[in-house]
Short mmCIF file of N, CA and C in Angstrom, two decimals:
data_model
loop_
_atom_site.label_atom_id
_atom_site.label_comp_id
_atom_site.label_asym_id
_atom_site.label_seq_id
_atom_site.Cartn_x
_atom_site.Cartn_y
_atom_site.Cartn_z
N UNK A 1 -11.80 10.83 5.84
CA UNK A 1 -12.67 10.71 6.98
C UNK A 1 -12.31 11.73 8.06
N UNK A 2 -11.10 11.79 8.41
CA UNK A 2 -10.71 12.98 9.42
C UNK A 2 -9.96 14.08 8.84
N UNK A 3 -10.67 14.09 7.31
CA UNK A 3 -9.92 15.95 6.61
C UNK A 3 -10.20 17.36 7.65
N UNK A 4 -11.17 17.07 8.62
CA UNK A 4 -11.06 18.21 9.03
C UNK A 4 -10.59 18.32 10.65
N UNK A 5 -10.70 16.97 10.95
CA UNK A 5 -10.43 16.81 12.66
C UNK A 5 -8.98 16.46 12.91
N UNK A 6 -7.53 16.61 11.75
CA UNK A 6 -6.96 15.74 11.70
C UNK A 6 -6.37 16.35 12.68
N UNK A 7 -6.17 17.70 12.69
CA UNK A 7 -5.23 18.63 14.04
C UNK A 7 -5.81 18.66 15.69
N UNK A 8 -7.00 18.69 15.61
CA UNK A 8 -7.97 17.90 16.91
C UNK A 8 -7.89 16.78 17.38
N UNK A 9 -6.92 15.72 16.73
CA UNK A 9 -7.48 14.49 17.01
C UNK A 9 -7.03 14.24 18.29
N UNK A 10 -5.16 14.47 18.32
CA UNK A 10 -4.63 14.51 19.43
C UNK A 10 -5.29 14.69 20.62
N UNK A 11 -5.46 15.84 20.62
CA UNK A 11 -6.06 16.71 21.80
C UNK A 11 -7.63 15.89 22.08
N UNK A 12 -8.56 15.14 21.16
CA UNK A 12 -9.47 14.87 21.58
C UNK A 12 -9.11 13.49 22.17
N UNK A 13 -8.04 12.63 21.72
CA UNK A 13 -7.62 11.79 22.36
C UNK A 13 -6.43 11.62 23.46
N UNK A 14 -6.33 13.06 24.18
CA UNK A 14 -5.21 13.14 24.73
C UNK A 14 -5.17 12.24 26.22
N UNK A 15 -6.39 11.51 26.52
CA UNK A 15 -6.33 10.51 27.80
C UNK A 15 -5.41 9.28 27.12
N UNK A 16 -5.32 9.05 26.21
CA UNK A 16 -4.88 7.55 25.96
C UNK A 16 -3.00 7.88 26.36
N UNK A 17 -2.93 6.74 26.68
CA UNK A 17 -1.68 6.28 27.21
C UNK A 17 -0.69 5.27 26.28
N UNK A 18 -0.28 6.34 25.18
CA UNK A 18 0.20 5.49 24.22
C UNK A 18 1.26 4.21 24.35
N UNK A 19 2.21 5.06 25.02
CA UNK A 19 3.35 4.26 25.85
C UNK A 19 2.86 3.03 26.48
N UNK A 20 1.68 3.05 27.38
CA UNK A 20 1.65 2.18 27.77
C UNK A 20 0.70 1.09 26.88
N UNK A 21 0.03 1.03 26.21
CA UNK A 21 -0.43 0.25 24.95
C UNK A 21 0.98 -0.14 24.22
N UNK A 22 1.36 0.68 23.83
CA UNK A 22 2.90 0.27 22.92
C UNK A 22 3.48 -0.81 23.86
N UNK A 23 3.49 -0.92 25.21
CA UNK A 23 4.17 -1.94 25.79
C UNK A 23 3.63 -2.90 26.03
N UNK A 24 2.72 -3.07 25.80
CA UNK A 24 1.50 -4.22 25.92
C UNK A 24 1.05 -4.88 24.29
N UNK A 25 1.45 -3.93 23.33
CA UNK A 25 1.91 -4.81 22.49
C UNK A 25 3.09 -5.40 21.86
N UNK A 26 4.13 -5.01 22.28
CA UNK A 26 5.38 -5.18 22.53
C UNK A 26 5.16 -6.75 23.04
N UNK A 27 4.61 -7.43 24.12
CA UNK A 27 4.54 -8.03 24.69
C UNK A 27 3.66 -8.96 23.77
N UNK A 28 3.09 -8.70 22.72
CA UNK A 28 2.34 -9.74 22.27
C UNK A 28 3.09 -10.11 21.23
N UNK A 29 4.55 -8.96 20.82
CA UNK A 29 4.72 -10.16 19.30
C UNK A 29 6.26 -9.67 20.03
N UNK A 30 7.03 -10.28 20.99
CA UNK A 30 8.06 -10.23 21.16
C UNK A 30 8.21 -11.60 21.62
N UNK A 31 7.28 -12.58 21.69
CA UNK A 31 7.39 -13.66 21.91
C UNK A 31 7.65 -14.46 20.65
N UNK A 32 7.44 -13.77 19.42
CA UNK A 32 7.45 -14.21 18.13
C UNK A 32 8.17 -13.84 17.84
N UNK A 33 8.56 -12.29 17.72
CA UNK A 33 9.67 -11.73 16.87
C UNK A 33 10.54 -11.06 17.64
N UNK A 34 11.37 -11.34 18.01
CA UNK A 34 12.37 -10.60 19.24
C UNK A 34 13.88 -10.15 18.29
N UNK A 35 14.35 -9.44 18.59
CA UNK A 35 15.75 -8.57 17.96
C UNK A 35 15.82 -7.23 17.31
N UNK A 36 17.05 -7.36 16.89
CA UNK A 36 17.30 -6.20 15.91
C UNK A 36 16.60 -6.40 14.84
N UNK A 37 15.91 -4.77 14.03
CA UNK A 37 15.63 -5.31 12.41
C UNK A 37 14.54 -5.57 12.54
N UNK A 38 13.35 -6.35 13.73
CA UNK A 38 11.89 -6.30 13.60
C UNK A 38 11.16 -5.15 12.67
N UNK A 39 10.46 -5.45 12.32
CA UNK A 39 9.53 -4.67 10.85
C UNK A 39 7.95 -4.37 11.38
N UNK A 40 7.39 -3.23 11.41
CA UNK A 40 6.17 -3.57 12.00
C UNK A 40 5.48 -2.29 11.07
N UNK A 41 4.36 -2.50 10.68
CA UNK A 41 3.65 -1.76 10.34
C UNK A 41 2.64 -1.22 10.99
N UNK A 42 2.26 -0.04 11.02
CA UNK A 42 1.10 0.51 11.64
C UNK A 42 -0.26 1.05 11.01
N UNK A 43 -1.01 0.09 10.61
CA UNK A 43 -1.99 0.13 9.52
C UNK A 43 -3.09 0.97 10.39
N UNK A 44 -3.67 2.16 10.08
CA UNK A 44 -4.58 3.11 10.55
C UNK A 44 -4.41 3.58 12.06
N UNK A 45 -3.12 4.03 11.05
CA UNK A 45 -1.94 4.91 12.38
C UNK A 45 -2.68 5.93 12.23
N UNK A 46 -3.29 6.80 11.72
CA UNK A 46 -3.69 8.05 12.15
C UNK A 46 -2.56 9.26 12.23
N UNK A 47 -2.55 9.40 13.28
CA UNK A 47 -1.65 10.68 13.58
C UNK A 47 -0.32 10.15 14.04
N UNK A 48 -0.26 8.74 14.25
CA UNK A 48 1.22 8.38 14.39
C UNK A 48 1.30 8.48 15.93
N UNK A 49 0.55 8.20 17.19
CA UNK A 49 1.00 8.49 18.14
C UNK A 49 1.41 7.41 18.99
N UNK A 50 1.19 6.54 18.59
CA UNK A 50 2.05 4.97 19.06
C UNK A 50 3.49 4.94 18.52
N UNK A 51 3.58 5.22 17.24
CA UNK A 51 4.69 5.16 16.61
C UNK A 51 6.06 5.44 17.60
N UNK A 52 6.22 6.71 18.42
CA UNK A 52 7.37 7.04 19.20
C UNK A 52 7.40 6.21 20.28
N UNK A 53 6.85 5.03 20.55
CA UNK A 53 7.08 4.11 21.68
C UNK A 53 7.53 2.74 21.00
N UNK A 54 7.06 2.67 19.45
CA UNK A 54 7.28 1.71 19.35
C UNK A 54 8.44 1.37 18.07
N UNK A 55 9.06 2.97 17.62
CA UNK A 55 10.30 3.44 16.70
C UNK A 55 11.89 2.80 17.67
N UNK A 56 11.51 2.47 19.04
CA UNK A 56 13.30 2.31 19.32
C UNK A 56 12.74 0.82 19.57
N UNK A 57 12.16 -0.05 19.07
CA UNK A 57 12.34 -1.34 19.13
C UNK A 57 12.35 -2.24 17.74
N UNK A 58 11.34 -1.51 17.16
CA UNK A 58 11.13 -1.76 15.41
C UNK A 58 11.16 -0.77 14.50
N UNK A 59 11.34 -1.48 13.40
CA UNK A 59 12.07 -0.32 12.03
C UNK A 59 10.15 -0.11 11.71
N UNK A 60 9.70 0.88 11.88
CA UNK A 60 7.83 1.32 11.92
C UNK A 60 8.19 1.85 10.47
N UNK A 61 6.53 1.79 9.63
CA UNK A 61 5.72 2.45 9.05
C UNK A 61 4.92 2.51 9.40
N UNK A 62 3.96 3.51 8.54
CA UNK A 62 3.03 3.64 9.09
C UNK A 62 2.20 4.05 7.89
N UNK A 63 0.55 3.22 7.61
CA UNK A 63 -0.06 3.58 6.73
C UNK A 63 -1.31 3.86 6.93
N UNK A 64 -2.15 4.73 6.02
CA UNK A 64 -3.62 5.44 6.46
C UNK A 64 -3.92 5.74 5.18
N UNK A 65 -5.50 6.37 5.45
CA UNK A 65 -6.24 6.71 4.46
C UNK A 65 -6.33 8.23 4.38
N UNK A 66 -6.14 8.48 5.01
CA UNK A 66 -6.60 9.82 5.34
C UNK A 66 -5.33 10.93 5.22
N UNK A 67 -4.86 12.13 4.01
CA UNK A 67 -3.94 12.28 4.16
C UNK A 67 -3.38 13.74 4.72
N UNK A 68 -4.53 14.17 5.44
CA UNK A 68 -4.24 14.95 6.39
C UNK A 68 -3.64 14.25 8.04
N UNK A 69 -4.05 12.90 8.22
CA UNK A 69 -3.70 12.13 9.49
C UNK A 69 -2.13 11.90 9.15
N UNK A 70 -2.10 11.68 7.93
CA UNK A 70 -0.34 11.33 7.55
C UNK A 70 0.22 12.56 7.72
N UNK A 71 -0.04 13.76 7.32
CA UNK A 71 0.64 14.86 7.22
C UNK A 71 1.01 15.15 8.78
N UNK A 72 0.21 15.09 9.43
CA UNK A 72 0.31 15.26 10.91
C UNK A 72 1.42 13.95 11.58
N UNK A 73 0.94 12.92 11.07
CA UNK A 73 1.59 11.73 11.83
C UNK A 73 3.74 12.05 11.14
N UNK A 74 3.60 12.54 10.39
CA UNK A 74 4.96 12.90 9.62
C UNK A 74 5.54 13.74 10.26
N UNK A 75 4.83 14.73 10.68
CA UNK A 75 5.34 15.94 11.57
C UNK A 75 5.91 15.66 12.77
N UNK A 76 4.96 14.62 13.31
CA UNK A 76 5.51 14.09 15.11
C UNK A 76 6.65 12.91 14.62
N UNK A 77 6.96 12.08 13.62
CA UNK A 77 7.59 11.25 13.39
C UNK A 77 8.54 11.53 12.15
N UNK A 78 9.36 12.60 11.79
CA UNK A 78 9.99 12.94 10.84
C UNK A 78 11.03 11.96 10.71
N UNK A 79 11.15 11.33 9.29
CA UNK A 79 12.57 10.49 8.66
C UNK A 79 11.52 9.10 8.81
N UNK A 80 10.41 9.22 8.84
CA UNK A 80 9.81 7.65 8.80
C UNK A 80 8.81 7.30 7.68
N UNK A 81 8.80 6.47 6.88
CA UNK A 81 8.07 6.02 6.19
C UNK A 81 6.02 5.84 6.51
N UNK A 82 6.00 6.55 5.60
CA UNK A 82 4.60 6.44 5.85
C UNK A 82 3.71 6.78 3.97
N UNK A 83 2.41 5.59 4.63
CA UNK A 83 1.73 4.82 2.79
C UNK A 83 0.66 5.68 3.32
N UNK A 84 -0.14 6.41 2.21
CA UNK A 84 -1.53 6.84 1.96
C UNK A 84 -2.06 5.53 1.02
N UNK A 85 -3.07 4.79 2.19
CA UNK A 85 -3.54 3.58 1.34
C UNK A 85 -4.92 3.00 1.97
N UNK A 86 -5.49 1.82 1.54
CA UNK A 86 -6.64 1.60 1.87
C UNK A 86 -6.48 0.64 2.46
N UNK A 87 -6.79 -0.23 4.05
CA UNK A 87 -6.25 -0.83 4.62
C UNK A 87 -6.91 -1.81 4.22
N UNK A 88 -7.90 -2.14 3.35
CA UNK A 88 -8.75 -3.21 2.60
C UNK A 88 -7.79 -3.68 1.15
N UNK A 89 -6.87 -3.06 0.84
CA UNK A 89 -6.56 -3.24 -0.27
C UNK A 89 -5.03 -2.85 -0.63
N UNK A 90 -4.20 -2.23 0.37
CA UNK A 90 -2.61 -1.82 0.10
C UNK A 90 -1.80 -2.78 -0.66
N UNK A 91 -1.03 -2.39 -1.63
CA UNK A 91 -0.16 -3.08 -1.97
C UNK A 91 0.99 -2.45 -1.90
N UNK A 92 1.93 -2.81 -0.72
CA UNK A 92 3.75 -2.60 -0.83
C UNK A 92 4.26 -3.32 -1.31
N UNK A 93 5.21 -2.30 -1.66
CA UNK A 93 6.12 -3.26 -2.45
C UNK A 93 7.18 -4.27 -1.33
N UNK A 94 6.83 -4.33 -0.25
CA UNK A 94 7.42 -5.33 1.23
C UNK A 94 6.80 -6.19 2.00
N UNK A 95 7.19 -6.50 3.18
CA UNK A 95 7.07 -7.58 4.01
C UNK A 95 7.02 -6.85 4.85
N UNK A 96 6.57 -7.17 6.10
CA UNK A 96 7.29 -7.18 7.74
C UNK A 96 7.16 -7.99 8.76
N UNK A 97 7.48 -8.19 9.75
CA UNK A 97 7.48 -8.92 10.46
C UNK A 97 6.26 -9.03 11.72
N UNK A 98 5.36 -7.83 11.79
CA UNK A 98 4.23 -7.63 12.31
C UNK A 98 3.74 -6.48 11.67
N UNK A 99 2.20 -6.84 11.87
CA UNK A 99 0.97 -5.68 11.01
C UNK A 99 0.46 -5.55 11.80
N UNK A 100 -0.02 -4.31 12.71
CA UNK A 100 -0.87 -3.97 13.76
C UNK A 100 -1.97 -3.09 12.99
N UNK A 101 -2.80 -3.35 13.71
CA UNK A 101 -3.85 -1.93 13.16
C UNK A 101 -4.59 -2.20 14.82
N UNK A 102 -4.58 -0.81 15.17
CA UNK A 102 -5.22 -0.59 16.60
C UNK A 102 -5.95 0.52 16.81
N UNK A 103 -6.11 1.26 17.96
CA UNK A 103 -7.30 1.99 19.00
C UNK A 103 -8.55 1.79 18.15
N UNK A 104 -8.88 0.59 17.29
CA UNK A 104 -10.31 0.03 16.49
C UNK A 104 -10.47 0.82 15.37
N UNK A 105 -9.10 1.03 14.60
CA UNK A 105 -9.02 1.03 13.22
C UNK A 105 -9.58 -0.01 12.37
N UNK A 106 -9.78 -0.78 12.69
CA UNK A 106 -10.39 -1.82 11.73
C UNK A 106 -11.73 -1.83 11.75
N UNK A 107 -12.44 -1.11 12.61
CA UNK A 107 -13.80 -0.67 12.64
C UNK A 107 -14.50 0.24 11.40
N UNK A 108 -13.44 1.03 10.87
CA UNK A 108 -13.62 1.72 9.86
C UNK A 108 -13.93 0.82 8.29
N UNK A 109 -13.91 -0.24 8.47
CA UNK A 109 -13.94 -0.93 7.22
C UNK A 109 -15.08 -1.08 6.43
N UNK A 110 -16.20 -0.90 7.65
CA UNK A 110 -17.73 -1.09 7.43
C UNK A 110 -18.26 -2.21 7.09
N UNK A 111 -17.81 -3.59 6.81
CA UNK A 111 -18.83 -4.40 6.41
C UNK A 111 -17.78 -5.85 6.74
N UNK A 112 -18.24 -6.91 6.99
CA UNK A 112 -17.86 -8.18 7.03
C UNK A 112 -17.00 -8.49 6.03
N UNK A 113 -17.21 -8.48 4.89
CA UNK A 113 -16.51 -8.66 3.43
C UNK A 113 -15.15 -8.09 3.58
N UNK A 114 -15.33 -6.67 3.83
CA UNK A 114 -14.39 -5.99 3.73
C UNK A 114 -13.23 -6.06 4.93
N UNK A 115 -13.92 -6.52 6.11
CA UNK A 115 -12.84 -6.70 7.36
C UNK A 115 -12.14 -8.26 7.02
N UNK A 116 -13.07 -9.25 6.27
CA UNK A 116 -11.77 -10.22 5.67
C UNK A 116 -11.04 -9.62 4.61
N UNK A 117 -11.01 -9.08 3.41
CA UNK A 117 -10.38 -8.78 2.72
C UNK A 117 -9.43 -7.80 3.18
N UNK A 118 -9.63 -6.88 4.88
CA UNK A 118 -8.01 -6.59 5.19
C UNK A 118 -7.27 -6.99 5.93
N UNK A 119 -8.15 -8.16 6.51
CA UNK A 119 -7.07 -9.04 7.48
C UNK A 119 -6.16 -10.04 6.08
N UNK A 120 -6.95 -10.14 4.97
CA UNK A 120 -6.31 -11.00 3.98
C UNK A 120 -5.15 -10.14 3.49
N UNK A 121 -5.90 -8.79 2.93
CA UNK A 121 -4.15 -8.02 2.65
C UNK A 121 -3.18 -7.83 3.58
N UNK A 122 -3.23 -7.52 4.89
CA UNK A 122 -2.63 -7.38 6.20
C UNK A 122 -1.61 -8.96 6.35
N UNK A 123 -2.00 -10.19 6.12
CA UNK A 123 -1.61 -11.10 5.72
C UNK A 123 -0.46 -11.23 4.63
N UNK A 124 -1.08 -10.81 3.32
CA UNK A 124 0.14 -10.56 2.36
C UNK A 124 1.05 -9.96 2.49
N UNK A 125 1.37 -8.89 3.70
CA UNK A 125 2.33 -8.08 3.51
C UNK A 125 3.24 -8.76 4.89
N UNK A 126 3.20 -9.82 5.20
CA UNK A 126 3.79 -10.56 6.07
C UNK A 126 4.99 -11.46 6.07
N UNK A 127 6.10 -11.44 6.41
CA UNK A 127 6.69 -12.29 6.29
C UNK A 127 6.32 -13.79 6.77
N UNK A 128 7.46 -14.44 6.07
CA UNK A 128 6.88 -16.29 7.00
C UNK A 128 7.02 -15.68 8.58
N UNK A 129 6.22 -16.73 9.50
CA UNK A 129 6.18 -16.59 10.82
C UNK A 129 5.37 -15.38 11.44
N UNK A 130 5.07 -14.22 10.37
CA UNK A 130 4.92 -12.96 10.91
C UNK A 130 3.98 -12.98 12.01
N UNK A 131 3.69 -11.65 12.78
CA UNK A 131 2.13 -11.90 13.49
C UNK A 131 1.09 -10.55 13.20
N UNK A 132 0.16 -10.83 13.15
CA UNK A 132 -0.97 -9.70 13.01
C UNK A 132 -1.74 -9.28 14.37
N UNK A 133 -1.70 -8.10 14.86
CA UNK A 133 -2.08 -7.20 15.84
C UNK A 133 -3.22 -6.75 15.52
N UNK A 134 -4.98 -7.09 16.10
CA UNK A 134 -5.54 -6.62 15.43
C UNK A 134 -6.56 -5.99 16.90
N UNK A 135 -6.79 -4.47 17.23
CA UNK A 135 -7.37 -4.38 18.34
C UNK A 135 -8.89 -3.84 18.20
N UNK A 136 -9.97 -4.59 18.42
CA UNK A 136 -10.96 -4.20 18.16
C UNK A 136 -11.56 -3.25 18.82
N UNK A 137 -12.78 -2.41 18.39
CA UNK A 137 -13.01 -1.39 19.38
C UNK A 137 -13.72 -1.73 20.74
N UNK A 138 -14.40 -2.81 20.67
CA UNK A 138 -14.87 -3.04 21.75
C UNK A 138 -14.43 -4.55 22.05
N UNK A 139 -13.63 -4.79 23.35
CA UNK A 139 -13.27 -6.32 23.87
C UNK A 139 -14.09 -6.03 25.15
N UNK A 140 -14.00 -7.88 25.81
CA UNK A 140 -14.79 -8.70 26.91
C UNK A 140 -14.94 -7.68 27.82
N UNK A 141 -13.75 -6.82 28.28
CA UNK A 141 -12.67 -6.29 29.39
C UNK A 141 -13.64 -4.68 29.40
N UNK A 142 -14.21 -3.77 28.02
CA UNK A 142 -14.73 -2.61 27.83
C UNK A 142 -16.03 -2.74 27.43
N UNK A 143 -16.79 -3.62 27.52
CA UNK A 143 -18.17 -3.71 27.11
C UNK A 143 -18.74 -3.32 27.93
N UNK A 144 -18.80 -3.66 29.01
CA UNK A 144 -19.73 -2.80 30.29
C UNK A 144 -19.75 -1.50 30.59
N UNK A 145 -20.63 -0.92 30.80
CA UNK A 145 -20.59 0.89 30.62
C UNK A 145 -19.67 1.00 31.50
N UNK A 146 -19.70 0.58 33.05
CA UNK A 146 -19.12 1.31 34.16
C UNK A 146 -17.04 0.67 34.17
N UNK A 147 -17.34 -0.22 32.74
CA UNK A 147 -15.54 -0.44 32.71
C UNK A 147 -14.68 0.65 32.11
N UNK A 148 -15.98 1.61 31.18
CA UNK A 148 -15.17 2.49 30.24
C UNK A 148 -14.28 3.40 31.06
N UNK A 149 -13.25 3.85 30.92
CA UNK A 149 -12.21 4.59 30.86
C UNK A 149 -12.43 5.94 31.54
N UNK A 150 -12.36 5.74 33.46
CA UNK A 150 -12.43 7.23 33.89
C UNK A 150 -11.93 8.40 33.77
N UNK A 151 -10.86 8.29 32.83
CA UNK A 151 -9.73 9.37 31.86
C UNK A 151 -10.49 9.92 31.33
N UNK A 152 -11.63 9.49 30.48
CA UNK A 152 -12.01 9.80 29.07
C UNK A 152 -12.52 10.91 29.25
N UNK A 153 -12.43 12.04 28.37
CA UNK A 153 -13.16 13.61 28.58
C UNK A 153 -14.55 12.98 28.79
N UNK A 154 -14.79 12.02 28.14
CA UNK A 154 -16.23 11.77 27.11
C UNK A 154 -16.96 11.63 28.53
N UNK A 155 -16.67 10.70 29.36
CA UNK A 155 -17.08 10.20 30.54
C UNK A 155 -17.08 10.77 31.99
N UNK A 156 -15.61 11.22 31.83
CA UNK A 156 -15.85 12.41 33.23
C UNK A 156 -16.47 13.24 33.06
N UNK A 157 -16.88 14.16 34.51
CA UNK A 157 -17.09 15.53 34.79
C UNK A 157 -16.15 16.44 35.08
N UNK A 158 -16.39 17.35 34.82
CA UNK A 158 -14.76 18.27 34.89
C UNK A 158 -15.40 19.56 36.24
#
């Protein structure tokens, strides 16, 4: 899907504030899973740019479809594990302790069927207790035109 935008992507998303998302989900499964050794996966990581906020708290992977987004996401995150896989259907050979898929990766799935069948695999690869991170593209908080994001190239005037 992004064979050709994979080196653009950054730069077209360079308003987002990874760090600060990474700490805001930090906050949603540290109430569950707190310590050393937390396991978290990053299911339609893309280019990996959450990953460096969220590598000094949990042992990260990171998996995608796309394997120009991995090649890139490898480059900014060297010595880390990362799956070329289908987030409808991955099978690791592991567990972890949280499965995120975010900035509305799960939008990509295209159809009802298919967004249960990857919250169901996203599930399997869970330990007992685990938690699932799932951020849709549009919540309560961004539905209104005038809430969207005055950062955004898309939206400002320059």
């Amino acid at each position: 899907m992004y064979t050709r935008s994979a080196d653009l992507y950054d730069a077209i998303y360079a308003f987002k504030d990874y760090a600060a998302e990474a700490r805001r989900l930090r906050a949603l499964i540290e109430p569950i899973w707190r310590g050393d050794g937390a396991t978290l996966l990053d299911v339609a990581c893309g280019t990996g740019g959450h990953i460096p906020f969220l590598r000094d708290h949990y042992l990260v992977e990171g998996l995608d479809l796309s394997p120009r987004m991995l090649e890139v996401a490898r480059r900014r995150n060297p010595g880390l594990v990362f799956h070329q896989a289908d987030m409808t259907s991955f099978e690791l050979d592991r567990r972890y302790d949280a499965v995120v898929c975010l900035f509305s990766g799960i939008g990509y799935v295209g159809s009802l069927p298919k967004l249960h069948q990857a919250i169901a695999t996203f599930a399997r690869h869970l330990n007992p207790g685990g938690v699932v991170v799932v951020e849709p593209w549009k919540t309560p908080d961004t539905w209104i035109a005038p809430a969207i994001s005055p950062r955004s190239p898309w939206t400002s005037r320059s």
